[in-house]
C-alpha positions as a printed Julia matrix, in Angstrom:
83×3 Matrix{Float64}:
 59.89  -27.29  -21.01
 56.78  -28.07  -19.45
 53.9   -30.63  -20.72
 52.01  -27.28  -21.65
 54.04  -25.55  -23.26
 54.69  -28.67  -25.28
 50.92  -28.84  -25.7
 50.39  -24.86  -26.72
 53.36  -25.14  -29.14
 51.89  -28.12  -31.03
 48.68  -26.41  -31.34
 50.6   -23.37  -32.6
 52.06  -25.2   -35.24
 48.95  -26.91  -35.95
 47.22  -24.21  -36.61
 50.34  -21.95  -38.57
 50.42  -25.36  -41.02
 46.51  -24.86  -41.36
 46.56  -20.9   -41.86
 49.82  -21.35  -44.42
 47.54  -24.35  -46.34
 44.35  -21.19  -46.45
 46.76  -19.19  -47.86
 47.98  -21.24  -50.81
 44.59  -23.05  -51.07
 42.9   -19.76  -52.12
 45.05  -17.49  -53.72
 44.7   -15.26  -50.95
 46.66  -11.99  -52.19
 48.2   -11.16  -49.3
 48.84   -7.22  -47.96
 51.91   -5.99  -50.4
 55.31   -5.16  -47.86
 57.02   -3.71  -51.2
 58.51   -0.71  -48.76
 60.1    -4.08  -47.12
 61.42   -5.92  -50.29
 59.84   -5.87  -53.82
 57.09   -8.59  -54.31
 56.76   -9.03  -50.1
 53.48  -10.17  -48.93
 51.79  -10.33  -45.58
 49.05  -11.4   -43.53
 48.55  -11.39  -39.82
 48.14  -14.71  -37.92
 47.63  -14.49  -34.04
 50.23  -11.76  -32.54
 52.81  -12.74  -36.11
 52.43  -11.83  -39.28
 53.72  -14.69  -42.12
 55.74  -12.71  -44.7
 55.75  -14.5   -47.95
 56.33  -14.27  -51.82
 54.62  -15.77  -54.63
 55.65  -17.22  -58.21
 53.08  -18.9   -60.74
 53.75  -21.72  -59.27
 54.55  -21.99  -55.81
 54.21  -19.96  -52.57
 57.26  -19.03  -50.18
 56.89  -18.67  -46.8
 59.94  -16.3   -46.01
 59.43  -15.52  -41.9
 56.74  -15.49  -39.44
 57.59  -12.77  -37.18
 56.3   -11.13  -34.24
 53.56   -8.01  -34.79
 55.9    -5.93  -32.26
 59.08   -7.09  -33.82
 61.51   -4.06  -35.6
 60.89   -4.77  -39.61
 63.35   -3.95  -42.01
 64.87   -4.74  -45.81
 67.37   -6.71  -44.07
 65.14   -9.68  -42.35
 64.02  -10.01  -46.09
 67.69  -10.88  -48.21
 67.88  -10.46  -51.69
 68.4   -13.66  -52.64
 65.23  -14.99  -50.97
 63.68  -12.5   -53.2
 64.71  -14.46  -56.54
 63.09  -17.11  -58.73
């Protein structure tokens, strides 16, 4: 791995953290993925999407997954689903 590519995946990070901190900071509702697993929420970031759940009190970051990348129920188990 090359000093950039070190570089560009620090700054990817970075800025997931940042976007993931937005997203808990404000309440932000997220786009519902129900057809994907009950209570499923998304919201693009860059060429991902974070897929995510929320409870009263927390938020659960379940996958960040490429925008080109095959969904289905299965990237999404059950018992991620469950308080």
């Amino acid at each position: 791995m090359g000093e950039s590519d070190i570089i560009a995946a620090s700054r990817f990070v970075r800025q997931l953290t940042s976007k993931i901190a937005w997203i808990a900071a404000s309440g932000f509702p997220g786009v519902p993925r129900d057809d994907l697993r009950s209570g499923l929420k998304a919201l693009p970031f860059r060429r991902r999407c974070i897929y995510f759940r929320t409870t009263a009190e927390e938020m659960i970051i379940l996958s960040v997954l490429h925008r080109h990348q095959h969904l289905s129920a299965d990237l999404f188990p059950e018992e991620q689903q469950q308080d």
